XYZ file of N, CA and C in Angstrom:
165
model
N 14.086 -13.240 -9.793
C 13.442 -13.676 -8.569
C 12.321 -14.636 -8.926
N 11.946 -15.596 -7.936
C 11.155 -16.787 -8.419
C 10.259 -16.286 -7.860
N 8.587 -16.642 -8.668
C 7.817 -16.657 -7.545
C 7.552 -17.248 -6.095
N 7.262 -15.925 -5.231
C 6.780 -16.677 -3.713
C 8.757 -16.413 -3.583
N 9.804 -16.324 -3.371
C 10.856 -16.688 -3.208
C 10.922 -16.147 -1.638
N 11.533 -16.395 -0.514
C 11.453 -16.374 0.405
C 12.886 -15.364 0.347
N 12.208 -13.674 1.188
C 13.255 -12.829 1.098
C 13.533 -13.125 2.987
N 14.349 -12.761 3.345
C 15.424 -12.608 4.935
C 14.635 -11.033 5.483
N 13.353 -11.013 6.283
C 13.012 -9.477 6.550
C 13.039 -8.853 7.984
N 14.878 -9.841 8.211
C 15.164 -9.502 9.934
C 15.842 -8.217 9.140
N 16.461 -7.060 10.468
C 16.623 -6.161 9.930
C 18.290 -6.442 8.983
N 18.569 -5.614 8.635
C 20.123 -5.430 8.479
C 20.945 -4.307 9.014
N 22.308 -4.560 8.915
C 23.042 -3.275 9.727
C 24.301 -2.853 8.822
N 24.704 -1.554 8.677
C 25.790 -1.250 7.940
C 26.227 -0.457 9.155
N 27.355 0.574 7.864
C 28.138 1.359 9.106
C 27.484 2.349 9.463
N 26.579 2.801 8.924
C 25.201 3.896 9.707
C 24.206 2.902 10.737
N 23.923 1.725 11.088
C 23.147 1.658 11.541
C 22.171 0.837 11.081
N 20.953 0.684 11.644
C 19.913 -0.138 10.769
C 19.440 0.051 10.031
N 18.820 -1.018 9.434
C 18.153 -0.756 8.217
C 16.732 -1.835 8.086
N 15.258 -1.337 7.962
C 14.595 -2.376 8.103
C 14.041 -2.371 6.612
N 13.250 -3.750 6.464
C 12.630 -4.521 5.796
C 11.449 -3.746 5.564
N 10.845 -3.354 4.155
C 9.240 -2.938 4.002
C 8.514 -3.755 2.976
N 9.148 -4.030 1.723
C 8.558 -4.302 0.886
C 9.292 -5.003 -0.248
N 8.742 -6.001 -0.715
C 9.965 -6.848 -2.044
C 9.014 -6.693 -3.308
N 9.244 -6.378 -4.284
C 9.061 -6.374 -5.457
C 9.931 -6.669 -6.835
N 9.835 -7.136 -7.581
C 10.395 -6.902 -8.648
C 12.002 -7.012 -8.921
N 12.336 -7.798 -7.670
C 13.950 -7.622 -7.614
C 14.651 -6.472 -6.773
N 13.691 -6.054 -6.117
C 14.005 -4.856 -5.366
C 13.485 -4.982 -4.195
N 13.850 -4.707 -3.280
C 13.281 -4.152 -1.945
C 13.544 -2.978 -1.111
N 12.267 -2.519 -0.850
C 12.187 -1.196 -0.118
C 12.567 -1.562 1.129
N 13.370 -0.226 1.742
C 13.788 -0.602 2.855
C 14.023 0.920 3.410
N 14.352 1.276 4.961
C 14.568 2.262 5.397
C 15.445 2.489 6.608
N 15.407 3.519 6.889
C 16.145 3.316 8.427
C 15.446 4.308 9.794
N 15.498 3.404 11.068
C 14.670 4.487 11.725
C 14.053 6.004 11.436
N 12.727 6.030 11.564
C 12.936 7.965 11.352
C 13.676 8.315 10.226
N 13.819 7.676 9.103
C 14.345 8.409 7.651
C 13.760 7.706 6.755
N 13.517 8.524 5.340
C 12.703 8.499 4.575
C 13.004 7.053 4.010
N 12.182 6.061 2.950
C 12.463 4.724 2.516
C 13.293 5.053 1.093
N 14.434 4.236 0.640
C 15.360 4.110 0.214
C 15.433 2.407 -0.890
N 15.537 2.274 -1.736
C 15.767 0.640 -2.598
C 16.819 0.297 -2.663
N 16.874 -0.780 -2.357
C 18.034 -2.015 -2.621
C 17.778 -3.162 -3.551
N 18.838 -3.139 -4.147
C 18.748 -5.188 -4.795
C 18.099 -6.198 -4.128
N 18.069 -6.575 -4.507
C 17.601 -8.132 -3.588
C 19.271 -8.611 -3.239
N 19.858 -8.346 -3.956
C 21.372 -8.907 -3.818
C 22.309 -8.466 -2.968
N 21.815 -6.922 -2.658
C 22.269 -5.984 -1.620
C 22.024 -6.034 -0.578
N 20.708 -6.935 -0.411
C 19.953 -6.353 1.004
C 20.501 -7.818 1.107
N 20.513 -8.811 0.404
C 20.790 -10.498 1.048
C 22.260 -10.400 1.636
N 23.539 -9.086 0.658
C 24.864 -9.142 1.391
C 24.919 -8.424 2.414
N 24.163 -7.607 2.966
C 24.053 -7.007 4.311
C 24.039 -8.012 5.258
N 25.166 -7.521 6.300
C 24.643 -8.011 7.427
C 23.457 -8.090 8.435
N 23.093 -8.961 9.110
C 21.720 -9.250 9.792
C 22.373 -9.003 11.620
N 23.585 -9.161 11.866
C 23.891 -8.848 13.196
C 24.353 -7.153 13.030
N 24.675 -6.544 14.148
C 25.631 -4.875 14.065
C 26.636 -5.447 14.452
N 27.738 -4.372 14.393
C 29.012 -4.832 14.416
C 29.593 -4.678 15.661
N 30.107 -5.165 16.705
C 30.517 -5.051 18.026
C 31.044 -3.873 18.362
């Protein structure tokens, strides 16, 4: 990751549901989902998530 690199911190959606944006570090970002505890992703994971839910 470059410095300053500009992460995407709309939410994302899988097949559970949302997932929001908290924190980028280190190649990682913290992230969670309504009302449940915070959880890490890649940077690579959270960029292949989708940003719409699924119809």
């Amino acid at each position: 990751m470059k410095a300053f690199e500009q992460v995407d911190k709309r939410p994302a959606f899988d097949d559970y549901g949302e997932i929001r944006h908290m924190v980028t570090s280190g190649g990682y970002v913290m992230v969670r989902r309504p009302k449940c505890r915070p959880f890490a992703l890649t940077l690579e994971e959270w960029a292949r998530l989708p940003k719409e839910p699924k119809a």
